[in-house]
Amino acid sequence: MVVLAGLNAPAAISYAERTYHAYRIEQHGYKARFGHWDLLDVPDRHRVDAIHAALLRTGKVLLIAGSGNNEKSFDAGSFKTLLWDPVRNTFKHVPTPDDLFCSGHAQLPGGRLLVAGGTARYEIMADKVERAAGPMLVKNEDPDVTRSFRRGTVFRAPDGREYRAVRAFTVPAATKHKSRKGKVTVTAGEVRVFVEAAQKGRGQVRKRPAQYRIEGLSGSDRRNLYGLAQAMTLDKQDYQGINAAYEFDPRTERYVPVDPMAESRWYPTLVTLSDGRVLAVSGLDDVGQIINGKNEIFDPRKRTWSTAPHRYFPTYPALFLTRGGKLFYSGSNAGYGPADEGREPGLWDLRRNTFQRVPGLKDADETETSASVLLPPAQDQKVMVLGGGGVGESKRSTARTAVVDLKRSPRFTDGPDLPQGTRYLSSVILPDDTVFTTGGSVDYRGKSDSDIHHAQFYTPRKNAFRPAAAPVVGRNYHSSALLLPDGRVATFGSDPLYADPDNTQTGSFEQRVEIYTPPYLYRKGRPVLGAGPTELQRGATARFALAAGGKVATARLMRPSAVTHTTDVEQRSVEVPVRQRGRSLRLSVPKDPALLPPGWYMLFVSDGKGTPSRARWVHVPPR
């Protein structure tokens, strides 16, 4: 009996601890100190692999899955988008026109969400590649004809081996140039395509450059149109991007096509500029190669793209709009690109296309899968980097945090360490000027059961963390979190590589949604905003009524999130000076468009304890 009691004691103690913890976290005193987590009841038919999450100006949340990192869904052309209404807790599936898996997104001045890029082809690992393949440059020397070709178009090598285009493509006509002396030269039109061998096996590998004949052509077309390729290999074939772009309209709740980008992009970053235009950088192109610095800008008025200054970044770089319109690259990124190129933090002046490197970042070789945030309030011009790991499938992760003050001679200084090395951390700015951080994993994609079930608050004024209630759901790769208009935080996704500590069972995508209620929502006497304008002009004064609550201490304009792969360059909290006379509030709207880019914002007012109101949606128009 003594032996049996000894064997059962650990289980009994563990059960007692779990029971007490479950009781403790439901007590009001605990919630008022640490907050509380709740699992959202999402019907099975509405569950999606939430790769991307964006808060719309209607208060609804757009969850974009696309093919959801599921190759079977990609092959079937099954692409998903879910619209969730947090107020009514209703769900709606939205027709999704392309595979927007691993696209980029940004909030537009009018309230639409720009979504650009996505997936054209899934990766094939080297040990799974059956057909030799590679990029090919297709040339057209005819100045009078643009030619379109179907998927499966055959290119024949000089030795007779055949290779087929994996997608349809169009080759532009050649262009004529006439010199001052009257001499005419012709520059061939060209397009890049990806081809694979018609036959399987190593016998289709080609190591030397060659010119390929396009089958099915005759006459002059046979001479004018041809393909050029360096090699055909059995190497790993990376994901390939698309150039499609859409605006999601929150009123009609549908995708509206706009002009495509010049470059196909998979894993791009889209960042809003001070005039409301959107810069698209980086990504893998339509043949699976990282884009070597070709950037472009979307004009929401014309709905067209134009060439932007040339600068290379690894994929999903964290770029923040700062004073003077410069972009600060924190070094955070999400994966593709060489370890020794484009990973150093710095200030990018778009007008001059200069890049000022910013030193001082500890563990600078572990910025991949790190989180970055423009600390509140945005006027302080401080950016924080949190956690991260080594390049690729590295097991290394860091607990390092660091802060750079861009108002001074910029240099990183160490912040407080996270409780442990953390990749894929979610960081959300709250209306009380704290940053809520949650989730992540120690190892690559949560390997070895390394999800971190902890959360904490970072207070910029104190440069310190304090604990928050622990989430139930672990979150790693393909997870996200964002602030809701009622002051809560919603968390989505997670894409673990394995389902067990020994890394023997394939993981599955986490479709549960968990919502965190911060401690400030367990206080009494929450401020309530009354009547006031919807349109705010920079440099002007806006008057709002205070419907309920006592003294208002602060006001914040908070830009809604558009987040994926731990990258959220949209969220920012802008301080708005406020004066109160009785129930009347006078808000002085900042002038600087680099501080307050055009678009829709959540207006929160908070009392002296940091208890925020529910948000009022207001619009800051372009200049």
GROMACS .gro file of N, CA and C in nm, residues 181-259:
model
  237
  181LYS      N    1   2.145   5.910  -8.563
  181LYS     CA    2   2.197   5.890  -8.699
  181LYS      C    3   2.104   5.805  -8.784
  182GLY      N    4   1.989   5.766  -8.726
  182GLY     CA    5   1.891   5.691  -8.804
  182GLY      C    6   1.905   5.540  -8.795
  183LYS      N    7   2.001   5.494  -8.716
  183LYS     CA    8   2.019   5.350  -8.705
  183LYS      C    9   1.912   5.292  -8.612
  184VAL      N   10   1.848   5.183  -8.656
  184VAL     CA   11   1.741   5.120  -8.579
  184VAL      C   12   1.793   4.991  -8.515
  185THR      N   13   1.772   4.982  -8.384
  185THR     CA   14   1.806   4.859  -8.312
  185THR      C   15   1.680   4.803  -8.247
  186VAL      N   16   1.678   4.673  -8.232
  186VAL     CA   17   1.561   4.606  -8.175
  186VAL      C   18   1.603   4.536  -8.046
  187THR      N   19   1.530   4.564  -7.937
  187THR     CA   20   1.554   4.497  -7.810
  187THR      C   21   1.442   4.396  -7.787
  188ALA      N   22   1.479   4.272  -7.774
  188ALA     CA   23   1.380   4.165  -7.762
  188ALA      C   24   1.293   4.183  -7.637
  189GLY      N   25   1.163   4.156  -7.652
  189GLY     CA   26   1.078   4.145  -7.536
  189GLY      C   27   1.109   4.015  -7.464
  190GLU      N   28   1.088   4.011  -7.334
  190GLU     CA   29   1.123   3.889  -7.261
  190GLU      C   30   1.035   3.871  -7.139
  191VAL      N   31   1.022   3.747  -7.100
  191VAL     CA   32   0.949   3.712  -6.979
  191VAL      C   33   1.015   3.588  -6.919
  192ARG      N   34   1.010   3.579  -6.789
  192ARG     CA   35   1.071   3.466  -6.719
  192ARG      C   36   0.963   3.362  -6.689
  193VAL      N   37   0.992   3.236  -6.717
  193VAL     CA   38   0.899   3.128  -6.688
  193VAL      C   39   0.974   3.015  -6.617
  194PHE      N   40   0.899   2.929  -6.552
  194PHE     CA   41   0.959   2.812  -6.488
  194PHE      C   42   0.914   2.690  -6.566
  195VAL      N   43   1.011   2.604  -6.601
  195VAL     CA   44   0.981   2.486  -6.680
  195VAL      C   45   1.031   2.362  -6.608
  196GLU      N   46   0.968   2.249  -6.638
  196GLU     CA   47   1.014   2.121  -6.584
  196GLU      C   48   1.014   2.016  -6.694
  197ALA      N   49   1.097   1.914  -6.676
  197ALA     CA   50   1.115   1.811  -6.779
  197ALA      C   51   0.986   1.733  -6.802
  198ALA      N   52   0.964   1.698  -6.927
  198ALA     CA   53   0.848   1.616  -6.961
  198ALA      C   54   0.863   1.475  -6.906
  199GLN      N   55   0.987   1.431  -6.890
  199GLN     CA   56   1.016   1.297  -6.839
  199GLN      C   57   1.081   1.307  -6.701
  200LYS      N   58   1.056   1.207  -6.619
  200LYS     CA   59   1.118   1.202  -6.488
  200LYS      C   60   1.260   1.148  -6.497
  201GLY      N   61   1.338   1.175  -6.392
  201GLY     CA   62   1.468   1.110  -6.381
  201GLY      C   63   1.588   1.200  -6.401
  202ARG      N   64   1.702   1.149  -6.358
  202ARG     CA   65   1.828   1.222  -6.365
  202ARG      C   66   1.873   1.245  -6.509
  203GLY      N   67   1.825   1.165  -6.600
  203GLY     CA   68   1.865   1.180  -6.740
  203GLY      C   69   1.820   1.309  -6.803
  204GLN      N   70   1.729   1.383  -6.735
  204GLN     CA   71   1.680   1.510  -6.790
  204GLN      C   72   1.757   1.631  -6.737
  205VAL      N   73   1.858   1.606  -6.652
  205VAL     CA   74   1.939   1.716  -6.598
  205VAL      C   75   2.027   1.773  -6.708
  206ARG      N   76   2.034   1.905  -6.715
  206ARG     CA   77   2.123   1.975  -6.808
  206ARG      C   78   2.208   2.073  -6.728
  207LYS      N   79   2.339   2.069  -6.746
  207LYS     CA   80   2.429   2.152  -6.668
  207LYS      C   81   2.479   2.274  -6.743
  208ARG      N   82   2.457   2.278  -6.874
  208ARG     CA   83   2.512   2.388  -6.953
  208ARG      C   84   2.403   2.480  -7.007
  209PRO      N   85   2.436   2.608  -7.029
  209PRO     CA   86   2.341   2.701  -7.090
  209PRO      C   87   2.305   2.656  -7.230
  210ALA      N   88   2.181   2.684  -7.269
  210ALA     CA   89   2.138   2.644  -7.404
  210ALA      C   90   2.021   2.731  -7.449
  211GLN      N   91   2.000   2.730  -7.581
  211GLN     CA   92   1.882   2.794  -7.639
  211GLN      C   93   1.781   2.686  -7.672
  212TYR      N   94   1.654   2.712  -7.638
  212TYR     CA   95   1.549   2.612  -7.654
  212TYR      C   96   1.447   2.658  -7.759
  213ARG      N   97   1.404   2.564  -7.839
  213ARG     CA   98   1.304   2.592  -7.942
  213ARG      C   99   1.164   2.573  -7.882
  214ILE      N  100   1.072   2.665  -7.915
  214ILE     CA  101   0.934   2.653  -7.869
  214ILE      C  102   0.856   2.570  -7.972
  215GLU      N  103   0.805   2.458  -7.929
  215GLU     CA  104   0.731   2.368  -8.018
  215GLU      C  105   0.598   2.429  -8.062
  216GLY      N  106   0.559   2.399  -8.185
  216GLY     CA  107   0.430   2.443  -8.237
  216GLY      C  108   0.434   2.574  -8.313
  217LEU      N  109   0.552   2.637  -8.322
  217LEU     CA  110   0.564   2.762  -8.397
  217LEU      C  111   0.611   2.733  -8.539
  218SER      N  112   0.581   2.825  -8.627
  218SER     CA  113   0.625   2.810  -8.766
  218SER      C  114   0.661   2.945  -8.823
  219GLY      N  115   0.722   2.945  -8.939
  219GLY     CA  116   0.757   3.067  -9.008
  219GLY      C  117   0.850   3.155  -8.927
  220SER      N  118   0.825   3.287  -8.930
  220SER     CA  119   0.912   3.382  -8.860
  220SER      C  120   0.903   3.366  -8.708
  221ASP      N  121   0.786   3.320  -8.659
  221ASP     CA  122   0.774   3.298  -8.514
  221ASP      C  123   0.878   3.198  -8.464
  222ARG      N  124   0.907   3.100  -8.546
  222ARG     CA  125   1.003   2.996  -8.505
  222ARG      C  126   1.141   3.057  -8.482
  223ARG      N  127   1.173   3.164  -8.559
  223ARG     CA  128   1.302   3.230  -8.543
  223ARG      C  129   1.300   3.335  -8.431
  224ASN      N  130   1.186   3.406  -8.419
  224ASN     CA  131   1.181   3.521  -8.330
  224ASN      C  132   1.155   3.486  -8.183
  225LEU      N  133   1.095   3.370  -8.159
  225LEU     CA  134   1.060   3.333  -8.022
  225LEU      C  135   1.138   3.209  -7.981
  226TYR      N  136   1.203   3.217  -7.864
  226TYR     CA  137   1.285   3.105  -7.817
  226TYR      C  138   1.310   3.123  -7.667
  227GLY      N  139   1.365   3.019  -7.606
  227GLY     CA  140   1.394   3.022  -7.464
  227GLY      C  141   1.543   3.009  -7.438
  228LEU      N  142   1.589   3.070  -7.328
  228LEU     CA  143   1.729   3.060  -7.285
  228LEU      C  144   1.730   3.014  -7.139
  229ALA      N  145   1.811   2.915  -7.110
  229ALA     CA  146   1.821   2.865  -6.972
  229ALA      C  147   1.965   2.829  -6.941
  230GLN      N  148   2.003   2.851  -6.816
  230GLN     CA  149   2.138   2.818  -6.772
  230GLN      C  150   2.154   2.670  -6.744
  231ALA      N  151   2.055   2.610  -6.676
  231ALA     CA  152   2.066   2.470  -6.637
  231ALA      C  153   1.928   2.416  -6.600
  232MET      N  154   1.917   2.284  -6.602
  232MET     CA  155   1.798   2.215  -6.554
  232MET      C  156   1.846   2.116  -6.448
  233THR      N  157   1.798   2.132  -6.324
  233THR     CA  158   1.854   2.055  -6.213
  233THR      C  159   1.745   1.980  -6.136
  234LEU      N  160   1.790   1.894  -6.046
  234LEU     CA  161   1.702   1.826  -5.952
  234LEU      C  162   1.715   1.887  -5.812
  235ASP      N  163   1.759   2.014  -5.806
  235ASP     CA  164   1.771   2.084  -5.678
  235ASP      C  165   1.633   2.113  -5.620
  236LYS      N  166   1.631   2.148  -5.489
  236LYS     CA  167   1.507   2.190  -5.424
  236LYS      C  168   1.440   2.301  -5.504
  237GLN      N  169   1.309   2.291  -5.518
  237GLN     CA  170   1.233   2.393  -5.590
  237GLN      C  171   1.150   2.471  -5.489
  238ASP      N  172   1.181   2.601  -5.474
  238ASP     CA  173   1.116   2.683  -5.373
  238ASP      C  174   0.975   2.724  -5.415
  239TYR      N  175   0.902   2.777  -5.316
  239TYR     CA  176   0.772   2.837  -5.345
  239TYR      C  177   0.787   2.943  -5.453
  240GLN      N  178   0.681   2.963  -5.529
  240GLN     CA  179   0.681   3.066  -5.633
  240GLN      C  180   0.563   3.160  -5.612
  241GLY      N  181   0.586   3.290  -5.639
  241GLY     CA  182   0.487   3.392  -5.610
  241GLY      C  183   0.400   3.428  -5.728
  242ILE      N  184   0.294   3.503  -5.699
  242ILE     CA  185   0.207   3.559  -5.802
  242ILE      C  186   0.215   3.711  -5.796
  243ASN      N  187   0.175   3.776  -5.905
  243ASN     CA  188   0.179   3.923  -5.908
  243ASN      C  189   0.042   3.987  -5.889
  244ALA      N  190  -0.058   3.907  -5.858
  244ALA     CA  191  -0.194   3.957  -5.845
  244ALA      C  192  -0.206   4.050  -5.724
  245ALA      N  193  -0.297   4.147  -5.734
  245ALA     CA  194  -0.323   4.240  -5.624
  245ALA      C  195  -0.473   4.267  -5.618
  246TYR      N  196  -0.522   4.281  -5.495
  246TYR     CA  197  -0.665   4.305  -5.471
  246TYR      C  198  -0.681   4.407  -5.360
  247GLU      N  199  -0.795   4.476  -5.364
  247GLU     CA  200  -0.839   4.554  -5.249
  247GLU      C  201  -0.958   4.481  -5.188
  248PHE      N  202  -0.952   4.458  -5.057
  248PHE     CA  203  -1.071   4.401  -4.992
  248PHE      C  204  -1.156   4.516  -4.943
  249ASP      N  205  -1.281   4.519  -4.991
  249ASP     CA  206  -1.374   4.625  -4.958
  249ASP      C  207  -1.455   4.584  -4.835
  250PRO      N  208  -1.439   4.653  -4.721
  250PRO     CA  209  -1.511   4.612  -4.600
  250PRO      C  210  -1.661   4.638  -4.607
  251ARG      N  211  -1.706   4.720  -4.702
  251ARG     CA  212  -1.849   4.746  -4.715
  251ARG      C  213  -1.919   4.634  -4.794
  252THR      N  214  -1.865   4.604  -4.911
  252THR     CA  215  -1.925   4.498  -4.992
  252THR      C  216  -1.876   4.360  -4.950
  253GLU      N  217  -1.768   4.358  -4.871
  253GLU     CA  218  -1.709   4.234  -4.819
  253GLU      C  219  -1.670   4.140  -4.933
  254ARG      N  220  -1.594   4.197  -5.026
  254ARG     CA  221  -1.543   4.116  -5.137
  254ARG      C  222  -1.410   4.172  -5.184
  255TYR      N  223  -1.337   4.089  -5.255
  255TYR     CA  224  -1.209   4.129  -5.314
  255TYR      C  225  -1.235   4.200  -5.448
  256VAL      N  226  -1.167   4.313  -5.466
  256VAL     CA  227  -1.178   4.390  -5.590
  256VAL      C  228  -1.041   4.389  -5.658
  257PRO      N  229  -1.030   4.335  -5.780
  257PRO     CA  230  -0.898   4.330  -5.845
  257PRO      C  231  -0.848   4.468  -5.883
  258VAL      N  232  -0.717   4.489  -5.868
  258VAL     CA  233  -0.651   4.610  -5.916
  258VAL      C  234  -0.535   4.566  -6.005
  259ASP      N  235  -0.465   4.663  -6.063
  259ASP     CA  236  -0.355   4.627  -6.153
  259ASP      C  237  -0.255   4.536  -6.082
   0.00000   0.00000   0.00000
